[in-house]
């Protein structure tokens, strides 16, 4: 039957387009139902505080080195690049403001989100996918435990709560990176740099970054869990789920970055 | 009295403990279960045999609610489970399950695997649950020092024993065994068979086992049923299987390639 459908699709391009569109809407529908069910379980007992704590440590604490390094080098490069451009217009004094706004509004949340999508999203998809293909998720059901509550909710909440924390750390380290390059390489005055950094920084700049981080954390965890939960076909299926989790997580981070930026700063 | 317990109280003495009636399930147009009927009495041990891919696991998954049947009825103590989430969740608390590859949770030590149902489903304190888990491990022949090992450190036989301990730790009324001796050497398979018989007799549990291991089936079963083409084609007391008079059963129990059962063979000759 499947072969017949594939032959039909090959012979008729219009049918191929229709088939693709239907498949896309089907996938979006399945993802929406999964997200709704998982999210609804976040507010219905029982919850598993021990598992939530474990996920918070796994997502928040163990991602600190990679997110910190990313923030540091992003801040350093930003200061260098800004200096190269702005010195042509004698506007070097704006570099601290450019660095802090770029880091808190955009680079901190986006780079941390992409790093966490690669590290945590992949790990979630691989772990849950392996549990799926080795019948561990079926075993949970037979032991009167809801797999959504036990596996998905702690990861969703962990991502939602810990990514803002990681982004705050990335913001601080990123600004520090810009400071180090500006003061020790480009010859800025340290006091003036710090004063300029905070002079034009508004609370909303930091808050918008943290809101983005919370949304990114939720989406990355959702993609990791969704692809892992629906993986099939043994090791190959788990590998495919892991790749899909990282790719879709990263793409959603970029899409929602634009949507949230538009919502905060469009007016 | 709650609705499920009312239903159980009203459940007649002659009614089967578990009943599958007219069960149908198809995948992508291929019929796997085709009106399957099976009844299991209280305290009875039934083994379902059949070739690979004839729907034994699908039948079990429909019974557990892991798959939804296209049609038919699944009842436990007279209460319908198909399409009734609340009844299925309530029934699950009275069921233990040993999976084919044990399905132990890799991230938890052995004792937590065994105590999982006690802690998560019954809300028992961890210390008390650990004591029960160690008692249950002893029941299946595992020493206390294995309690803190992780599943990755266990041999196949030990994993099966831990899986069995997890299945019986909550003292269930009903236990399902999915290919309990697959992948084990004959001696370990016999040990597992003995443990299954001993544990289920002690609990007085109703059991359903699916297997294609005839040695295991003869040892565990009060009654054997054979599934073929999506239906039960023969069933009877375990002691009568050699005189079944059914050509399919005779071919299966004697392991002959020639007979009415034709395995699907691909064009390149693969079975």
Short mmCIF file of C-alpha atoms in Angstrom, two decimals:
data_model
loop_
_atom_site.label_atom_id
_atom_site.label_comp_id
_atom_site.label_asym_id
_atom_site.label_seq_id
_atom_site.Cartn_x
_atom_site.Cartn_y
_atom_site.Cartn_z
CA UNK A 1 0.00 0.00 0.00
CA UNK A 2 2.87 2.32 0.96
CA UNK A 3 4.70 1.43 -2.26
CA UNK A 4 1.58 2.20 -4.28
CA UNK A 5 1.31 5.58 -2.58
CA UNK A 6 4.97 6.32 -3.32
CA UNK A 7 4.47 5.42 -7.00
CA UNK A 8 1.44 7.73 -7.21
CA UNK A 9 3.46 10.54 -5.60
CA UNK A 10 6.30 10.07 -8.11
CA UNK A 11 3.99 10.19 -11.12
CA UNK A 12 2.05 13.30 -10.04
CA UNK A 13 4.00 16.35 -8.71
CA UNK A 14 0.80 17.98 -7.45
CA UNK A 15 0.07 14.92 -5.39
CA UNK A 16 3.62 15.05 -4.04
CA UNK A 17 3.07 18.63 -2.86
CA UNK A 18 -0.27 17.72 -1.30
CA UNK A 19 1.26 14.71 0.41
CA UNK A 20 4.06 16.89 1.82
CA UNK A 21 1.64 19.56 3.10
CA UNK A 22 -0.59 16.94 4.75
CA UNK A 23 2.45 15.31 6.37
CA UNK A 24 3.61 18.71 7.66
CA UNK A 25 0.23 19.53 9.20
CA UNK A 26 0.04 16.02 10.65
CA UNK A 27 3.44 16.49 12.31
CA UNK A 28 2.48 19.92 13.67
CA UNK A 29 -0.77 18.48 15.04
CA UNK A 30 1.01 15.59 16.77
CA UNK A 31 3.56 17.98 18.26
CA UNK A 32 0.83 20.35 19.47
CA UNK A 33 -1.09 17.50 21.13
CA UNK A 34 2.11 16.24 22.77
CA UNK A 35 2.99 19.75 23.99
CA UNK A 36 -0.54 20.29 25.34
CA UNK A 37 -0.61 16.97 27.20
CA UNK A 38 2.90 17.41 28.64
CA UNK A 39 2.28 21.03 29.67
CA UNK A 40 -1.06 20.20 31.27
CA UNK A 41 0.70 17.60 33.42
CA UNK A 42 3.06 20.36 34.70
CA UNK A 43 0.22 21.77 36.81
CA UNK A 44 -1.44 18.50 37.87
CA UNK A 45 -0.12 16.39 40.74
CA UNK A 46 1.72 14.17 41.34
CA UNK A 47 4.95 16.00 40.51
CA UNK A 48 8.40 14.53 41.06
CA UNK A 49 10.60 17.14 42.88
CA UNK A 50 13.58 14.75 43.04
CA UNK A 51 13.53 14.28 39.26
CA UNK A 52 13.03 18.01 38.68
CA UNK A 53 16.06 18.76 40.86
CA UNK A 54 18.13 16.21 38.92
CA UNK A 55 17.14 17.81 35.61
CA UNK A 56 17.86 21.31 36.93
CA UNK A 57 21.37 20.18 37.88
CA UNK A 58 21.82 18.36 34.57
CA UNK A 59 20.60 21.28 32.46
CA UNK A 60 21.77 24.22 34.58
CA UNK A 61 24.94 23.18 36.40
CA UNK A 62 26.53 20.90 33.80
CA UNK A 63 25.90 23.38 30.97
CA UNK A 64 27.70 26.18 32.82
CA UNK A 65 31.18 25.55 31.31
CA UNK A 66 30.03 25.47 27.69
CA UNK A 67 27.64 28.42 28.09
CA UNK A 68 30.24 30.41 30.05
CA UNK A 69 32.93 29.87 27.41
CA UNK A 70 30.51 30.79 24.63
CA UNK A 71 29.53 34.01 26.43
CA UNK A 72 33.15 34.93 27.16
CA UNK A 73 34.37 34.61 23.58
CA UNK A 74 31.21 36.20 22.15
CA UNK A 75 31.81 39.27 24.34
CA UNK A 76 35.50 39.39 23.42
CA UNK A 77 34.89 39.15 19.68
CA UNK A 78 32.06 41.67 19.87
CA UNK A 79 34.35 44.25 21.50
CA UNK A 80 37.07 43.65 18.91
CA UNK A 81 34.72 43.83 15.92
CA UNK A 82 32.88 46.88 17.26
CA UNK A 83 36.19 48.67 17.79
CA UNK A 84 37.28 47.91 14.22
CA UNK A 85 34.10 49.44 12.83
CA UNK A 86 33.36 52.24 15.27
CA UNK A 87 36.92 53.63 15.31
CA UNK A 88 36.34 54.73 11.71
CA UNK A 89 33.68 57.18 12.99
CA UNK A 90 35.50 58.05 16.25
CA UNK A 91 32.63 56.37 18.13
CA UNK A 92 34.70 54.09 20.35
CA UNK A 93 32.91 55.35 23.48
CA UNK A 94 29.73 53.53 22.39
CA UNK A 95 31.46 50.12 22.44
CA UNK A 96 30.53 49.28 26.09
CA UNK A 97 26.86 50.01 25.29
CA UNK A 98 26.95 48.01 22.06
CA UNK A 99 28.53 45.07 23.86
CA UNK A 100 26.12 44.98 26.79
CA UNK A 101 22.98 45.49 24.67
CA UNK A 102 24.04 42.90 22.09
CA UNK A 103 24.88 40.38 24.77
CA UNK A 104 21.80 40.80 26.98
CA UNK A 105 19.25 41.18 24.20
CA UNK A 106 20.49 38.77 21.56
CA UNK A 107 23.77 36.94 21.81
CA UNK A 108 23.40 35.70 25.40
CA UNK A 109 20.01 34.01 24.94
CA UNK A 110 20.57 32.83 21.36
CA UNK A 111 24.06 31.42 21.82
CA UNK A 112 23.16 29.81 25.17
CA UNK A 113 20.00 28.42 23.56
CA UNK A 114 21.91 26.91 20.64
CA UNK A 115 24.54 25.43 22.95
CA UNK A 116 21.89 23.91 25.22
CA UNK A 117 19.97 22.61 22.18
CA UNK A 118 23.11 20.75 21.14
CA UNK A 119 24.04 19.48 24.59
CA UNK A 120 20.79 18.97 26.47
CA UNK A 121 18.29 18.49 23.62
CA UNK A 122 20.42 15.71 22.15
CA UNK A 123 20.89 14.03 25.54
CA UNK A 124 17.13 14.11 26.25
CA UNK A 125 16.23 12.65 22.86
CA UNK A 126 18.88 9.91 23.17
CA UNK A 127 17.89 8.94 26.72
CA UNK A 128 14.13 8.93 26.19
CA UNK A 129 14.55 7.33 22.74
CA UNK A 130 16.59 4.50 24.23
CA UNK A 131 13.94 4.05 26.91
CA UNK A 132 11.31 3.84 24.17
CA UNK A 133 13.06 1.20 22.05
CA UNK A 134 14.01 -0.91 25.10
CA UNK A 135 10.40 -0.90 26.39
CA UNK A 136 11.30 1.08 29.52
CA UNK A 137 8.50 3.57 28.77
CA UNK A 138 6.02 0.68 28.46
CA UNK A 139 7.39 -0.62 31.78
CA UNK A 140 6.61 2.76 33.39
CA UNK A 141 3.00 2.46 32.26
CA UNK A 142 2.68 -1.07 33.64
CA UNK A 143 4.06 0.22 36.95
CA UNK A 144 1.17 2.72 37.16
CA UNK A 145 3.41 5.68 36.39
CA UNK A 146 2.47 8.22 33.74
CA UNK A 147 5.48 8.58 31.38
CA UNK A 148 4.56 12.20 30.64
CA UNK A 149 4.68 13.10 34.31
CA UNK A 150 7.76 11.03 35.10
CA UNK A 151 9.91 11.74 32.04
CA UNK A 152 8.64 14.82 30.24
CA UNK A 153 7.45 17.23 32.95
CA UNK A 154 10.77 17.38 34.91
CA UNK A 155 12.66 18.08 31.66
CA UNK A 156 10.24 20.76 30.46
CA UNK A 157 10.28 22.52 33.83
CA UNK A 158 14.04 22.06 34.14
CA UNK A 159 14.62 23.71 30.75
CA UNK A 160 12.12 26.48 31.43
CA UNK A 161 13.65 27.34 34.83
CA UNK A 162 17.36 26.83 34.17
CA UNK A 163 17.93 28.49 30.82
CA UNK A 164 17.27 32.00 32.26
CA UNK A 165 19.86 31.23 34.93
CA UNK A 166 22.36 30.12 32.27
CA UNK A 167 21.65 33.22 30.16
CA UNK A 168 22.18 35.48 33.17
CA UNK A 169 25.57 33.84 33.68
CA UNK A 170 26.35 34.16 29.95
CA UNK A 171 25.36 37.85 30.07
CA UNK A 172 27.71 38.56 32.98
CA UNK A 173 30.62 36.59 31.48
CA UNK A 174 30.00 38.06 28.02
CA UNK A 175 30.15 41.63 29.34
CA UNK A 176 33.27 40.63 31.26
CA UNK A 177 34.82 39.34 28.01
CA UNK A 178 34.12 42.68 26.31
CA UNK A 179 35.59 44.51 29.31
CA UNK A 180 38.79 42.41 29.28
CA UNK A 181 39.47 43.00 25.58
CA UNK A 182 38.54 46.67 25.72
CA UNK A 183 40.60 47.49 28.82
CA UNK A 184 43.63 45.21 28.41
CA UNK A 185 43.97 45.10 24.61
CA UNK A 186 42.32 48.24 23.24
CA UNK A 187 43.42 50.58 26.04
CA UNK A 188 40.00 51.69 27.40
CA UNK A 189 39.83 53.24 30.86
CA UNK A 190 38.32 50.63 33.20
CA UNK A 191 36.10 53.02 35.20
CA UNK A 192 34.80 54.75 32.06
CA UNK A 193 34.05 51.38 30.43
CA UNK A 194 32.01 50.20 33.41
CA UNK A 195 30.15 53.52 33.66
CA UNK A 196 29.31 53.46 29.94
CA UNK A 197 28.22 49.84 30.19
CA UNK A 198 25.47 50.58 32.69
CA UNK A 199 24.56 54.12 31.56
CA UNK A 200 22.24 53.06 28.74
CA UNK A 201 21.32 49.58 29.96
CA UNK A 202 17.63 49.28 30.89
CA UNK A 203 15.90 46.61 32.93
CA UNK A 204 13.85 45.60 29.89
CA UNK A 205 17.04 44.72 27.97
CA UNK A 206 17.92 42.07 30.53
CA UNK A 207 14.33 40.95 31.16
CA UNK A 208 13.63 40.41 27.45
CA UNK A 209 16.71 38.18 27.26
CA UNK A 210 15.58 36.17 30.25
CA UNK A 211 12.05 35.77 28.85
CA UNK A 212 13.58 34.54 25.60
CA UNK A 213 15.72 32.12 27.60
CA UNK A 214 12.71 30.63 29.40
CA UNK A 215 10.86 30.12 26.10
CA UNK A 216 13.98 28.62 24.47
CA UNK A 217 14.48 26.28 27.44
CA UNK A 218 10.91 25.02 27.13
CA UNK A 219 11.17 24.56 23.35
CA UNK A 220 14.53 22.77 23.47
CA UNK A 221 13.27 20.35 26.14
CA UNK A 222 10.00 19.86 24.23
CA UNK A 223 11.87 18.94 21.04
CA UNK A 224 14.23 16.59 22.87
CA UNK A 225 11.36 14.84 24.64
CA UNK A 226 9.03 14.72 21.62
CA UNK A 227 11.55 13.18 19.24
CA UNK A 228 12.85 10.77 21.89
CA UNK A 229 9.34 9.72 22.94
CA UNK A 230 8.35 8.89 19.35
CA UNK A 231 11.58 7.25 18.25
CA UNK A 232 11.37 3.73 16.84
CA UNK A 233 13.50 1.21 15.04
CA UNK A 234 16.38 0.61 17.44
CA UNK A 235 19.73 2.40 17.42
CA UNK A 236 19.12 4.00 14.01
CA UNK A 237 15.81 5.42 15.21
CA UNK A 238 17.40 6.86 18.35
CA UNK A 239 20.16 8.47 16.24
CA UNK A 240 17.56 10.02 13.94
CA UNK A 241 15.54 11.28 16.92
CA UNK A 242 18.65 12.89 18.39
CA UNK A 243 19.50 14.68 15.13
CA UNK A 244 15.91 15.86 14.70
CA UNK A 245 15.79 17.12 18.30
CA UNK A 246 18.90 19.26 17.84
CA UNK A 247 17.94 20.60 14.41
CA UNK A 248 14.32 21.45 15.27
CA UNK A 249 15.35 22.84 18.68
CA UNK A 250 17.93 25.16 17.08
CA UNK A 251 15.53 26.31 14.34
CA UNK A 252 12.77 27.02 16.88
CA UNK A 253 15.24 29.04 18.98
CA UNK A 254 15.97 31.27 15.97
CA UNK A 255 12.31 31.61 14.94
CA UNK A 256 11.08 32.43 18.44
CA UNK A 257 13.99 34.81 18.95
CA UNK A 258 12.57 36.94 16.16
CA UNK A 259 8.98 36.62 17.42
CA UNK A 260 9.86 37.65 20.98
CA UNK A 261 12.13 40.49 19.80
CA UNK A 262 9.28 41.75 17.66
CA UNK A 263 6.92 41.56 20.63
CA UNK A 264 9.25 43.44 23.00
CA UNK A 265 10.90 46.06 20.82
CA UNK A 266 8.83 46.52 17.65
CA UNK A 267 6.97 49.63 18.79
CA UNK B 1 -17.68 1.30 47.55
CA UNK B 2 -16.02 2.70 44.42
CA UNK B 3 -17.29 1.87 40.96
CA UNK B 4 -14.45 -0.51 40.06
CA UNK B 5 -14.74 -2.42 43.32
CA UNK B 6 -18.54 -2.60 42.83
CA UNK B 7 -17.91 -4.13 39.44
CA UNK B 8 -15.49 -6.62 40.98
CA UNK B 9 -17.96 -7.50 43.73
CA UNK B 10 -20.65 -8.13 41.13
CA UNK B 11 -18.26 -10.28 39.15
CA UNK B 12 -19.56 -13.82 39.18
CA UNK B 13 -17.61 -16.83 40.46
CA UNK B 14 -17.77 -18.51 37.04
CA UNK B 15 -16.65 -15.43 35.14
CA UNK B 16 -13.07 -15.52 33.89
CA UNK B 17 -10.50 -13.31 35.59
CA UNK B 18 -9.28 -12.06 32.21
CA UNK B 19 -11.29 -12.18 28.99
CA UNK B 20 -10.36 -11.11 25.47
CA UNK B 21 -13.33 -11.22 23.09
CA UNK B 22 -13.32 -10.54 19.37
CA UNK B 23 -10.04 -8.65 19.56
CA UNK B 24 -9.03 -7.10 16.24
CA UNK B 25 -5.93 -5.10 15.41
CA UNK B 26 -4.35 -4.19 12.09
CA UNK B 27 -1.25 -2.22 11.19
CA UNK B 28 -1.02 -0.42 7.82
CA UNK B 29 -3.63 -2.71 6.31
CA UNK B 30 -2.07 -5.91 7.66
CA UNK B 31 -4.36 -7.87 9.97
CA UNK B 32 -2.49 -9.00 13.11
CA UNK B 33 -5.36 -9.95 15.42
CA UNK B 34 -8.50 -11.19 13.72
CA UNK B 35 -11.26 -11.63 16.28
CA UNK B 36 -9.14 -13.28 18.95
CA UNK B 37 -10.95 -14.85 21.93
CA UNK B 38 -9.21 -16.00 25.11
CA UNK B 39 -10.38 -16.46 28.67
CA UNK B 40 -8.23 -17.04 31.76
CA UNK B 41 -9.69 -18.23 35.06
CA UNK B 42 -8.69 -16.90 38.46
CA UNK B 43 -5.39 -18.45 39.62
CA UNK B 44 -4.88 -20.13 36.27
CA UNK B 45 -1.59 -20.11 34.37
CA UNK B 46 -2.13 -19.84 30.62
CA UNK B 47 0.70 -19.91 28.09
CA UNK B 48 0.11 -18.62 24.57
CA UNK B 49 2.45 -20.12 22.00
CA UNK B 50 2.89 -19.26 18.35
CA UNK B 51 5.43 -18.43 15.68
CA UNK B 52 7.29 -15.13 15.63
CA UNK B 53 5.19 -12.27 14.27
CA UNK B 54 1.75 -13.88 14.68
CA UNK B 55 0.54 -11.27 17.16
CA UNK B 56 1.40 -12.64 20.61
CA UNK B 57 3.03 -9.40 21.77
CA UNK B 58 0.30 -7.30 20.14
CA UNK B 59 -2.31 -9.29 22.09
CA UNK B 60 -0.42 -8.65 25.32
CA UNK B 61 0.00 -4.94 24.55
CA UNK B 62 -3.74 -4.64 23.84
CA UNK B 63 -4.39 -6.30 27.18
CA UNK B 64 -2.07 -3.86 28.96
CA UNK B 65 -3.53 -0.85 27.16
CA UNK B 66 -0.20 -0.07 25.46
CA UNK B 67 -1.99 -0.55 22.13
CA UNK B 68 -5.62 0.25 21.40
CA UNK B 69 -7.50 -2.60 19.68
CA UNK B 70 -9.50 -1.68 16.56
CA UNK B 71 -12.41 -3.73 17.88
CA UNK B 72 -13.24 -6.20 20.61
CA UNK B 73 -13.39 -6.33 24.35
CA UNK B 74 -10.75 -6.64 27.08
CA UNK B 75 -12.10 -7.30 30.57
CA UNK B 76 -10.50 -8.01 33.91
CA UNK B 77 -12.88 -9.19 36.64
CA UNK B 78 -15.73 -8.35 34.30
CA UNK B 79 -14.71 -4.71 33.93
CA UNK B 80 -14.17 -3.39 30.41
CA UNK B 81 -10.70 -1.87 29.92
CA UNK B 82 -10.68 -1.09 26.18
CA UNK B 83 -11.30 2.63 25.82
CA UNK B 84 -11.75 3.08 29.59
CA UNK B 85 -8.67 4.89 30.85
CA UNK B 86 -9.69 5.08 34.52
CA UNK B 87 -10.52 1.37 34.69
CA UNK B 88 -7.26 0.49 32.94
CA UNK B 89 -5.21 2.59 35.36
CA UNK B 90 -6.97 0.98 38.31
CA UNK B 91 -6.41 -2.50 36.85
CA UNK B 92 -2.72 -1.75 36.26
CA UNK B 93 -2.18 -1.48 40.02
CA UNK B 94 -3.12 -5.18 40.28
CA UNK B 95 -0.85 -6.28 37.43
CA UNK B 96 2.84 -7.21 37.28
CA UNK B 97 4.74 -7.54 34.02
CA UNK B 98 8.03 -9.19 33.04
CA UNK B 99 9.24 -7.81 29.71
CA UNK B 100 11.14 -9.82 27.11
CA UNK B 101 14.39 -7.90 27.65
CA UNK B 102 13.48 -7.09 31.26
CA UNK B 103 13.13 -3.33 30.44
CA UNK B 104 14.98 -2.33 33.62
CA UNK B 105 15.46 1.40 34.17
CA UNK B 106 19.13 2.06 33.36
CA UNK B 107 19.31 5.17 35.52
CA UNK B 108 18.18 3.43 38.72
CA UNK B 109 19.97 0.86 40.88
CA UNK B 110 18.56 -2.65 41.12
CA UNK B 111 16.69 -2.06 44.39
CA UNK B 112 14.94 1.04 43.01
CA UNK B 113 13.94 -0.88 39.91
CA UNK B 114 12.35 -3.55 42.11
CA UNK B 115 10.78 -1.01 44.46
CA UNK B 116 9.57 1.30 41.68
CA UNK B 117 5.92 0.23 41.84
CA UNK B 118 5.93 0.41 45.65
CA UNK B 119 7.37 3.94 45.72
CA UNK B 120 5.67 5.52 42.71
CA UNK B 121 2.31 3.75 42.57
CA UNK B 122 1.72 2.93 46.26
CA UNK B 123 3.54 5.94 47.75
CA UNK B 124 5.58 3.77 50.14
CA UNK B 125 8.52 5.36 52.01
CA UNK B 126 11.85 4.68 50.28
CA UNK B 127 13.43 2.94 53.28
CA UNK B 128 10.52 0.54 53.71
CA UNK B 129 10.38 -0.06 49.95
CA UNK B 130 14.11 -0.85 49.91
CA UNK B 131 13.62 -3.51 52.61
CA UNK B 132 10.83 -5.13 50.59
CA UNK B 133 12.94 -4.92 47.43
CA UNK B 134 15.81 -6.76 49.13
CA UNK B 135 13.39 -9.44 50.42
CA UNK B 136 12.00 -9.85 46.91
CA UNK B 137 15.49 -10.05 45.41
CA UNK B 138 16.27 -12.86 47.88
CA UNK B 139 13.07 -14.59 46.73
CA UNK B 140 14.47 -14.72 43.17
CA UNK B 141 17.90 -15.82 44.37
CA UNK B 142 19.79 -12.52 44.32
CA UNK B 143 21.97 -11.45 47.26
CA UNK B 144 21.62 -8.11 49.06
CA UNK B 145 24.90 -6.84 47.62
CA UNK B 146 23.32 -6.84 44.13
CA UNK B 147 20.77 -4.25 45.28
CA UNK B 148 23.03 -1.26 44.68
CA UNK B 149 24.33 -2.39 41.29
CA UNK B 150 23.06 -0.73 38.13
CA UNK B 151 21.37 -2.83 35.38
CA UNK B 152 24.34 -2.32 33.02
CA UNK B 153 26.49 -4.37 35.43
CA UNK B 154 24.13 -7.40 35.39
CA UNK B 155 24.24 -10.56 33.24
CA UNK B 156 21.22 -11.59 31.16
CA UNK B 157 20.05 -14.09 33.77
CA UNK B 158 20.41 -11.58 36.60
CA UNK B 159 18.49 -8.95 34.61
CA UNK B 160 15.68 -11.46 34.12
CA UNK B 161 15.60 -12.20 37.85
CA UNK B 162 15.49 -8.49 38.68
CA UNK B 163 12.68 -8.10 36.13
CA UNK B 164 10.81 -10.94 37.83
CA UNK B 165 11.41 -9.38 41.25
CA UNK B 166 10.01 -6.07 39.95
CA UNK B 167 6.96 -7.88 38.55
CA UNK B 168 6.11 -9.55 41.88
CA UNK B 169 7.25 -6.85 44.35
CA UNK B 170 3.80 -5.24 44.56
CA UNK B 171 2.18 -8.67 45.19
CA UNK B 172 -0.01 -8.42 42.06
CA UNK B 173 -3.11 -10.54 41.41
CA UNK B 174 -2.19 -10.89 37.73
CA UNK B 175 1.24 -11.32 36.17
CA UNK B 176 2.15 -11.24 32.47
CA UNK B 177 5.36 -12.78 31.14
CA UNK B 178 6.62 -11.81 27.70
CA UNK B 179 9.09 -14.41 26.39
CA UNK B 180 10.56 -15.01 29.87
CA UNK B 181 13.35 -17.36 28.74
CA UNK B 182 14.37 -15.80 25.42
CA UNK B 183 18.12 -15.26 25.17
CA UNK B 184 18.99 -17.42 28.19
CA UNK B 185 21.02 -20.62 28.25
CA UNK B 186 18.95 -23.79 28.98
CA UNK B 187 20.02 -24.03 32.60
CA UNK B 188 19.27 -20.38 33.36
CA UNK B 189 15.99 -20.72 31.44
CA UNK B 190 15.04 -23.63 33.71
CA UNK B 191 15.98 -21.59 36.80
CA UNK B 192 13.74 -18.75 35.60
CA UNK B 193 10.89 -21.19 34.84
CA UNK B 194 11.17 -22.63 38.37
CA UNK B 195 11.19 -19.14 39.86
CA UNK B 196 8.11 -18.15 37.86
CA UNK B 197 6.22 -21.24 39.04
CA UNK B 198 7.31 -20.80 42.67
CA UNK B 199 6.59 -17.07 42.84
CA UNK B 200 3.22 -17.22 41.13
CA UNK B 201 2.07 -20.18 43.24
CA UNK B 202 3.07 -18.35 46.40
CA UNK B 203 1.12 -15.27 45.32
CA UNK B 204 -1.79 -17.30 43.95
CA UNK B 205 -1.62 -15.05 40.90
CA UNK B 206 -3.35 -15.44 37.57
CA UNK B 207 -0.69 -15.52 34.88
CA UNK B 208 -0.49 -15.16 31.12
CA UNK B 209 2.79 -16.04 29.43
CA UNK B 210 3.64 -15.68 25.77
CA UNK B 211 6.51 -17.72 24.46
CA UNK B 212 7.71 -19.96 21.67
CA UNK B 213 9.87 -21.99 24.07
CA UNK B 214 7.98 -25.30 24.48
CA UNK B 215 10.09 -26.42 27.46
CA UNK B 216 9.09 -23.25 29.26
CA UNK B 217 5.45 -23.60 28.19
CA UNK B 218 5.18 -27.19 29.48
CA UNK B 219 6.72 -26.19 32.81
CA UNK B 220 4.72 -23.04 33.49
CA UNK B 221 1.32 -23.73 31.97
CA UNK B 222 -1.91 -25.14 33.36
CA UNK B 223 -3.37 -24.52 29.92
CA UNK B 224 -1.73 -23.83 26.57
CA UNK B 225 -3.28 -21.88 23.71
CA UNK B 226 -1.84 -21.53 20.24
CA UNK B 227 -2.24 -18.36 18.19
CA UNK B 228 -2.06 -18.41 14.39
CA UNK B 229 -3.39 -16.01 11.76
CA UNK B 230 -4.62 -13.65 14.46
CA UNK B 231 -6.84 -16.14 16.30
CA UNK B 232 -6.52 -18.91 18.88
CA UNK B 233 -6.58 -22.09 16.81
CA UNK B 234 -6.24 -24.58 19.69
CA UNK B 235 -6.27 -24.56 23.46
CA UNK B 236 -6.26 -27.23 26.12
CA UNK B 237 -4.55 -28.54 29.26
CA UNK B 238 -0.75 -28.48 29.07
CA UNK B 239 -0.59 -32.26 29.47
CA UNK B 240 -2.74 -32.82 26.38
CA UNK B 241 -0.77 -30.76 23.90
CA UNK B 242 1.04 -33.81 22.51
CA UNK B 243 -2.35 -35.34 21.63
CA UNK B 244 -3.92 -32.13 20.34
CA UNK B 245 -4.86 -33.60 16.95
CA UNK B 246 -4.19 -30.19 15.43
CA UNK B 247 -1.69 -30.20 12.56
CA UNK B 248 -0.55 -26.61 13.28
CA UNK B 249 0.16 -27.41 16.93
CA UNK B 250 1.96 -30.63 16.05
CA UNK B 251 4.16 -28.85 13.53
CA UNK B 252 4.96 -26.10 16.05
CA UNK B 253 5.75 -28.29 19.07
CA UNK B 254 7.90 -30.60 16.96
CA UNK B 255 9.66 -27.68 15.27
CA UNK B 256 9.15 -28.94 11.71
CA UNK B 257 9.57 -26.77 8.62
CA UNK B 258 7.03 -28.89 6.72
CA UNK B 259 3.38 -28.56 7.62
CA UNK B 260 0.40 -26.25 7.38
CA UNK B 261 2.27 -23.29 8.87
CA UNK B 262 4.01 -21.47 6.06
CA UNK B 263 6.37 -18.72 7.20
CA UNK B 264 6.33 -15.59 5.05
CA UNK B 265 9.38 -15.81 2.81
CA UNK B 266 10.76 -12.82 0.96
CA UNK B 267 11.54 -12.93 -2.76
CA UNK B 268 15.25 -13.36 -2.06
CA UNK B 269 14.55 -16.38 0.13
CA UNK B 270 14.73 -14.65 3.50
CA UNK B 271 12.23 -15.86 6.11
#
